Coordinates of C-alpha atoms in Angstrom, one line a residue:
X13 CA -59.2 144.9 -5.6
X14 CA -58.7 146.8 -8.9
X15 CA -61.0 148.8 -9.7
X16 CA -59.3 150.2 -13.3
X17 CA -57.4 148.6 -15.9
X18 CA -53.9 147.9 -15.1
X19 CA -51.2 147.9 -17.6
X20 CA -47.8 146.6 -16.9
X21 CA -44.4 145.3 -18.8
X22 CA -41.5 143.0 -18.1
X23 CA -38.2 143.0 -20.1
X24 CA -36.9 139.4 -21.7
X25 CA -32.9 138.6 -21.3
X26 CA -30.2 137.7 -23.2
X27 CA -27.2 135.9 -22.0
X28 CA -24.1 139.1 -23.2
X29 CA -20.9 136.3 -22.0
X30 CA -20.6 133.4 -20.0
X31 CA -22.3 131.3 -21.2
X32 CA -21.8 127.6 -19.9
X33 CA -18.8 129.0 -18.2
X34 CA -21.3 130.5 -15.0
X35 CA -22.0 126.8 -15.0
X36 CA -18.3 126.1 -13.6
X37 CA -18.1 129.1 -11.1
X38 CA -17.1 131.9 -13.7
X39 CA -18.9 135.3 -14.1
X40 CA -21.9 135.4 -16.5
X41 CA -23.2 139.0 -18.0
X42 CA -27.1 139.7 -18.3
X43 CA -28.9 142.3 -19.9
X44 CA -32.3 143.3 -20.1
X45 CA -33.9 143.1 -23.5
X46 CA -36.0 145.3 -25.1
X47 CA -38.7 143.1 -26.2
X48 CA -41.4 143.2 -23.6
X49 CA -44.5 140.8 -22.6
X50 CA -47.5 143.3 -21.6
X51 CA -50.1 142.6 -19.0
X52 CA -53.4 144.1 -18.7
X53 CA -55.2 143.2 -15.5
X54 CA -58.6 144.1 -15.7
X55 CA -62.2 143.6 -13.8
X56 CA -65.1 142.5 -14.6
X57 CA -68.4 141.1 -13.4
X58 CA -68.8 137.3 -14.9
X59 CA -67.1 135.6 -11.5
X60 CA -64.5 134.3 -13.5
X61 CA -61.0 134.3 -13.7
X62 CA -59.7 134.5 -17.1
X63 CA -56.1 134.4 -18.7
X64 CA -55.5 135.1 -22.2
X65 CA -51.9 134.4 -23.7
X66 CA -52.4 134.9 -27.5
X67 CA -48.7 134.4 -28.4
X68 CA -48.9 130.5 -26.7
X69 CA -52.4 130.0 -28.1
X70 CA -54.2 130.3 -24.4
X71 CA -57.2 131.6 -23.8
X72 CA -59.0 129.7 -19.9
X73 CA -61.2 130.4 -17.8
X74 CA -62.1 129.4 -14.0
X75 CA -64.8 130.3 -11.3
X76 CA -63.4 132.2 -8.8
X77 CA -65.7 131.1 -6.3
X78 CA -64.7 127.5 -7.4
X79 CA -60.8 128.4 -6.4
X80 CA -61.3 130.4 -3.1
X81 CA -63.0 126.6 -2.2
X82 CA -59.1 125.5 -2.7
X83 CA -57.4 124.5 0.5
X84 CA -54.7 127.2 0.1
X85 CA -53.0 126.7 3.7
X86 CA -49.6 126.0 2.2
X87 CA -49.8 129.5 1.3
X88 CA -49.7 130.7 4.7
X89 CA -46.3 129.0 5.7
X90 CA -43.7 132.3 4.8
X91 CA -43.6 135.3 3.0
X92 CA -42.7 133.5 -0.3
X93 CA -43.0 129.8 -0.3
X94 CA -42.1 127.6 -3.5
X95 CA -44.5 125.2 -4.7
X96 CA -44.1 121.3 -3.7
X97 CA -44.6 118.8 -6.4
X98 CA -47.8 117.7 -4.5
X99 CA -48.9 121.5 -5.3
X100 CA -48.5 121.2 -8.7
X101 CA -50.5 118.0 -9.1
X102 CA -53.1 120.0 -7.2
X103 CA -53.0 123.0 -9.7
X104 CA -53.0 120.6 -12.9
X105 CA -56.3 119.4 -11.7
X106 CA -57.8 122.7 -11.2
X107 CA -56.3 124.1 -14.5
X108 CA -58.4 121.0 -16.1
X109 CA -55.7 120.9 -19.0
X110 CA -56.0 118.2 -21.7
X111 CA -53.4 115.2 -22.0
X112 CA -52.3 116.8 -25.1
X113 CA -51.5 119.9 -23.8
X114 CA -48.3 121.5 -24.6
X115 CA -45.6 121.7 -22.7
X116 CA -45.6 125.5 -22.6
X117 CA -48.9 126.0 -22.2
X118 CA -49.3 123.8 -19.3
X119 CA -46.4 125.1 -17.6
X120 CA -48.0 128.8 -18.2
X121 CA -51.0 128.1 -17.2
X122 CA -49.9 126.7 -13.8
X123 CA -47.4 129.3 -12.9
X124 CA -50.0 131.6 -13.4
X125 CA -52.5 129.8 -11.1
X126 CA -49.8 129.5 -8.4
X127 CA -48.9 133.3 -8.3
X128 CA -52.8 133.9 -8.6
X129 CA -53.7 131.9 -5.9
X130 CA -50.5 132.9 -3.9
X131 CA -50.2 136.8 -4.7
X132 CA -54.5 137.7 -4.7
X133 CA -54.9 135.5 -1.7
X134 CA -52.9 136.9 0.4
X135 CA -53.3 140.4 -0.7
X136 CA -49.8 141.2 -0.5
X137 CA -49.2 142.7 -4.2
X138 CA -48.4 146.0 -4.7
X139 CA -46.1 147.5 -7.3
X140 CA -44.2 149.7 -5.8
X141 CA -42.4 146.9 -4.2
X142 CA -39.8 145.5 -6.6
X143 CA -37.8 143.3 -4.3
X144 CA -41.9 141.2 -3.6
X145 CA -41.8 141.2 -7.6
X146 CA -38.1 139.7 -7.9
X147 CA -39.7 137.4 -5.3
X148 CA -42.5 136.4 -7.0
X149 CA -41.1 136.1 -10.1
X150 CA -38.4 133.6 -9.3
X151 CA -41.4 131.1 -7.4
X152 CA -43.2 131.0 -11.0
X153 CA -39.5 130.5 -12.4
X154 CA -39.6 127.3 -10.1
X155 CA -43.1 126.2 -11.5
X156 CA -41.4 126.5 -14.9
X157 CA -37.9 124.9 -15.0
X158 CA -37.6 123.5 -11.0
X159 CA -34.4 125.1 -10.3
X160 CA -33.7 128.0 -11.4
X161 CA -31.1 130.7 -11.5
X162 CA -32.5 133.3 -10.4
X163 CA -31.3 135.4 -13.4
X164 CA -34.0 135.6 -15.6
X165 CA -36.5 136.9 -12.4
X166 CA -34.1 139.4 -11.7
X167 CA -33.5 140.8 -15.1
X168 CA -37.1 141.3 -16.0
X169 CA -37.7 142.9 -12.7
X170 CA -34.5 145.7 -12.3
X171 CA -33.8 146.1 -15.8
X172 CA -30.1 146.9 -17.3
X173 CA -27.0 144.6 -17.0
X174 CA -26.5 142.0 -13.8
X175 CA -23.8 140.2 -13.3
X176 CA -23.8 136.7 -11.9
X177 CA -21.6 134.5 -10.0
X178 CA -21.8 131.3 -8.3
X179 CA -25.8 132.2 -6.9
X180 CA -24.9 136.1 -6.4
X181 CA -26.8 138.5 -8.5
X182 CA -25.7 142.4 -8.5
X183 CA -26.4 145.0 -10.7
X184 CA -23.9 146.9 -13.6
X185 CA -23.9 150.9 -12.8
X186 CA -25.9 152.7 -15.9
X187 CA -25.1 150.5 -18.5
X188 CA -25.4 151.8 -22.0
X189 CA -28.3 151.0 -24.1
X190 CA -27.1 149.1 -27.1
X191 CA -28.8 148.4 -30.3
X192 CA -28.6 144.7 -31.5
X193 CA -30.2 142.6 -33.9
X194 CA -31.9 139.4 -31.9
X195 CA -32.0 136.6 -34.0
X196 CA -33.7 133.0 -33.6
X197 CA -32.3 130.2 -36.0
X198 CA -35.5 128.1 -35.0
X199 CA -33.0 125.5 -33.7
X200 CA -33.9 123.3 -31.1
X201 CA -31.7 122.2 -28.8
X202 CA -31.4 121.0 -25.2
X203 CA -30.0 123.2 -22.5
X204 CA -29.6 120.4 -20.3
X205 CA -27.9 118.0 -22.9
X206 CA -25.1 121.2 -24.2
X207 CA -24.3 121.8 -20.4
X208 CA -23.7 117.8 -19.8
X209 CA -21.5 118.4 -23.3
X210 CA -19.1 121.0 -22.0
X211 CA -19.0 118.8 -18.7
X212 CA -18.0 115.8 -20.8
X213 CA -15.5 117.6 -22.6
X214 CA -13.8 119.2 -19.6
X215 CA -13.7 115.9 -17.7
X216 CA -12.0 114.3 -21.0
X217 CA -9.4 117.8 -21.9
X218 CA -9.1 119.4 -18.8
X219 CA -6.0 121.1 -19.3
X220 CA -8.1 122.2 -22.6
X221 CA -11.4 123.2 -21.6
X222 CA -10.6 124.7 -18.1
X223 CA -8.3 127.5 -19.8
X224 CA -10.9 128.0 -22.2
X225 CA -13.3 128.8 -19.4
X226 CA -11.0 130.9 -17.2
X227 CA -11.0 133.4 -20.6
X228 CA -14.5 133.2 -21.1
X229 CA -14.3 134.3 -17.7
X230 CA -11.9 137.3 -18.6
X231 CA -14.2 138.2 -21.4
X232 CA -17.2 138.3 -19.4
X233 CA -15.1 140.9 -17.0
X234 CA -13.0 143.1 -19.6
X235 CA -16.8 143.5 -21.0
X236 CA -18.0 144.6 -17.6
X237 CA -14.9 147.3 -17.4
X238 CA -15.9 148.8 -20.9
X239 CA -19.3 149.0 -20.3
X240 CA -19.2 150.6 -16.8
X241 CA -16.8 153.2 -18.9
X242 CA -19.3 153.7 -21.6
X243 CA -21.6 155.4 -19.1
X244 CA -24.1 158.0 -21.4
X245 CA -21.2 159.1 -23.3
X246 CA -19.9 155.7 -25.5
X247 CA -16.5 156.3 -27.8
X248 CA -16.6 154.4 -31.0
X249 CA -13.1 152.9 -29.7
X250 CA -15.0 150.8 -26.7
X251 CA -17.5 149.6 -29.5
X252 CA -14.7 147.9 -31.5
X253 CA -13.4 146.3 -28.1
X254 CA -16.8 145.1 -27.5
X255 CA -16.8 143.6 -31.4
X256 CA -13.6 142.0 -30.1
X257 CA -15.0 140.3 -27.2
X258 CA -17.9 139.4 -29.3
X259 CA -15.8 137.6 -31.8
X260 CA -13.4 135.9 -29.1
X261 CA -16.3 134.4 -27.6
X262 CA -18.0 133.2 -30.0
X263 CA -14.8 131.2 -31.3
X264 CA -14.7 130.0 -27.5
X265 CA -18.1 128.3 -27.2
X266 CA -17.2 126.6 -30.4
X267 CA -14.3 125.3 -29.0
X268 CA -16.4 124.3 -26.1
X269 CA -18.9 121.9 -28.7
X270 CA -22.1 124.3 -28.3
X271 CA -22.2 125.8 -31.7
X272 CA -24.1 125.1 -34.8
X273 CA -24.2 125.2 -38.1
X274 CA -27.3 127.7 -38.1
X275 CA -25.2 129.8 -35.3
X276 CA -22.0 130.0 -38.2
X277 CA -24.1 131.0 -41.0
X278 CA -25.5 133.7 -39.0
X279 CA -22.0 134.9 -37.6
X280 CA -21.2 135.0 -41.6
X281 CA -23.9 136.6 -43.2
X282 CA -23.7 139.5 -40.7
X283 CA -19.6 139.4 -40.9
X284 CA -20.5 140.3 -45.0
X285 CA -22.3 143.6 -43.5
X286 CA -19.6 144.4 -41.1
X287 CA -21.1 143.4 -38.1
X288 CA -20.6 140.8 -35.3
X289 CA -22.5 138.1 -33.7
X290 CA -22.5 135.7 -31.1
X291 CA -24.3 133.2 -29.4
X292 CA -26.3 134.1 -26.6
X293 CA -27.7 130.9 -24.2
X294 CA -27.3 127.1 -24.9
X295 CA -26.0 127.2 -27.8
X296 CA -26.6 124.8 -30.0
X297 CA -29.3 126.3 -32.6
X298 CA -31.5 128.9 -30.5
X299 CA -30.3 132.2 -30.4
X300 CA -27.6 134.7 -31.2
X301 CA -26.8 138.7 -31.0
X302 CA -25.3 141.3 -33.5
X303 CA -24.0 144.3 -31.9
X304 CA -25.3 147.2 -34.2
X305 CA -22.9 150.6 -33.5
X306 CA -23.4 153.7 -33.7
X307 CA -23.9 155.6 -36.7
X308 CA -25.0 152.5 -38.7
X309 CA -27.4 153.6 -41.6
X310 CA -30.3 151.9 -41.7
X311 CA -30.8 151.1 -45.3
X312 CA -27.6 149.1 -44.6
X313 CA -29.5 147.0 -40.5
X314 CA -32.8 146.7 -43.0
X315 CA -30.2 144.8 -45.8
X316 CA -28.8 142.5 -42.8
X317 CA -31.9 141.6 -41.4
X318 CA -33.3 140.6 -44.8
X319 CA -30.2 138.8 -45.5
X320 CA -31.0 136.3 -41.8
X321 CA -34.5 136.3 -43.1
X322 CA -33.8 135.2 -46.2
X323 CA -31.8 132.2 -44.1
X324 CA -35.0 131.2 -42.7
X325 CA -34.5 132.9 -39.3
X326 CA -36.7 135.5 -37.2
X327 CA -34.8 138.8 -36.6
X328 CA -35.7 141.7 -34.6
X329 CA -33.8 145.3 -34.1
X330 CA -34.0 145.8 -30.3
X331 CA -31.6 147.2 -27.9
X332 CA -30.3 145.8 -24.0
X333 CA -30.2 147.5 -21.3
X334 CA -34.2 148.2 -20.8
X335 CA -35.8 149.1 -18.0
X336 CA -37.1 146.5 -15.9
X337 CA -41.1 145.8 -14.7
X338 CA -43.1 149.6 -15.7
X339 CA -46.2 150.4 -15.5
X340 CA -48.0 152.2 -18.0
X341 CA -50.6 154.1 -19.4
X342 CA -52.7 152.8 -22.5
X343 CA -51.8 156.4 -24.4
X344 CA -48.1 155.8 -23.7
X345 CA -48.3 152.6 -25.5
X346 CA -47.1 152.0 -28.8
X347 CA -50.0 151.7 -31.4
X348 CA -49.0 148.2 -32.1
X349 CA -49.1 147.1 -28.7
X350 CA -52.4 148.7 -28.0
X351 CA -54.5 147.2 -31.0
X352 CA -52.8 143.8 -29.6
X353 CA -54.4 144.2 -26.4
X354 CA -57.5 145.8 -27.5
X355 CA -57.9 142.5 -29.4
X356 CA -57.6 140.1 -26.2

């Protein structure tokens, strides 16, 4: 049981290369973002289970002595089981959701009342253990989108750069920490409808598309060299590689039909300030990445992100290569971050 407040952050992810091309077998580059989601567990008296998710508008409540009446059994069948889809009807009734709800929110809600139910249960959570977390983690990646990589889990709980390849997952040796611009061109697109794309298109120009994936594939691994080179120590030189790779990649995934308009103007308006961007996931609208080097001025980032603001996109200055799942205490917080969860 906890008997003290309990603070604790996860990394997000962005897709660095290979994107569409780990679809067909080639190597895909993660890194961990530096733009966490914090947790505070804390008790209380009222008998109630309650989960607050102010960026997703979510803010329930349940009687904990109505969900230790649960039959929980399927819980006892392995270490980490995933849920059936008879499960998840089960949990939809208990999380008493409204027909309206959004797709988000009901998918949050329920992979949070899975890994309640699963992890609290069974007493089996303790945070040392980072390989249970990975664990964990990937089960309410199921809850969320069915089959998952695996990827996202693992990034958010070890932090840094992974490399993945046809299921296997391993870890880059001390990756630098890079400063990049994230930016969101509030596109929405369809994962599932730009993979079926680059399928189409290599089933109609294979002697096109395949090559075009075999480089993405070299990208992905020349970028793996220079960053295991960069170590603590990066040389401007490896920098302008990296802007290289950046730039050939992008021009790939166009190739491959998973641009967008929105994804060219931001590639231009950060070209005008020297910098360069790419896609990072899907495609399509969504996403993309600057790389910011070193020795930038700031006056000139602050002009750049106005510039994709004035576009009508969100832009943050972050950097890859976080560390993964930390625990904290509520003076080591930032002051932002702290009034945010005060306000819960």
């Amino acid at each position: 049981m906890l008997s003290e407040v309990l603070l604790v952050s996860a990394p997000g992810k962005v897709i660095l290369h290979g994107e569409h091309a780990v679809v067909h077998g080639k190597v895909a580059l993660a890194v961990a973002l530096n733009l966490r989601t914090f947790l505070r567990l804390q008790p209380h008296s009222s008998g109630k289970v309650d989960l607050t998710l102010p960026n997703i508008g979510i803010k329930r409540a349940w009687d904990v002595a109505r969900l230790q009446l649960l039959d929980t059994s399927f819980l006892e069948q392995g270490d980490v089981t995933a849920p059936t889809p008879e499960q998840v009807e089960k949990l939809k009734e208990v999380a008493g959701l409204p027909d309206d709800c959004a797709v988000t929110e009901r998918l949050a809600v329920l992979a949070f009342l899975y890994l309640y139910l699963s992890i609290f249960r069974k007493q089996r959570w303790t945070k040392e253990d980072l390989e249970l977390i990975n664990k964990w983690a990937f089960q309410g990646e199921r809850v969320i989108h069915g089959n998952p990589s695996g990827v996202d889990n693992a990034v958010s709980t070890w932090g840094g750069a992974l490399r993945y390849q046809q299921g296997k997952i391993s870890s880059l040796k001390r990756p630098p920490a890079l400063q990049i611009l994230l930016t969101n061109t509030k596109v929405p697109r369809s994962t599932k409808a730009l993979v079926a794309g680059v399928r189409n298109r290599l089933l109609k120009f294979p002697e096109i598309v395949a090559p075009l994936l075999t480089s993405i594939d070299a990208i992905s691994l020349e970028c793996e060299r220079v960053l295991g080179e960069m170590g603590e120590a990066p040389a401007l030189e490896q920098y302008v590689v990296l802007e290289e790779l950046i730039d050939m990649n992008q021009h790939h995934l166009n190739a491959l039909g998973v641009g967008h308009i929105s994804l060219d103007q931001l590639c231009q308006v950060t070209r005008a300030h020297g910098l360069h961007s790419k896609l990072t996931g899907a495609g399509g609208g969504g996403c993309g990445i600057t790389l910011l080097k070193p020795g930038l001025e700031q006056p000139e980032v602050e002009a750049t992100k106005q510039a994709l603001t004035s576009c009508g996109f969100d832009c943050w200055e972050t950097s890859i290569g976080a560390p993964g799942v930390s625990i904290h205490s509520a003076t080591s917080l930032d002051s932002r971050v702290r009034q945010a969860l005060d306000g819960l």
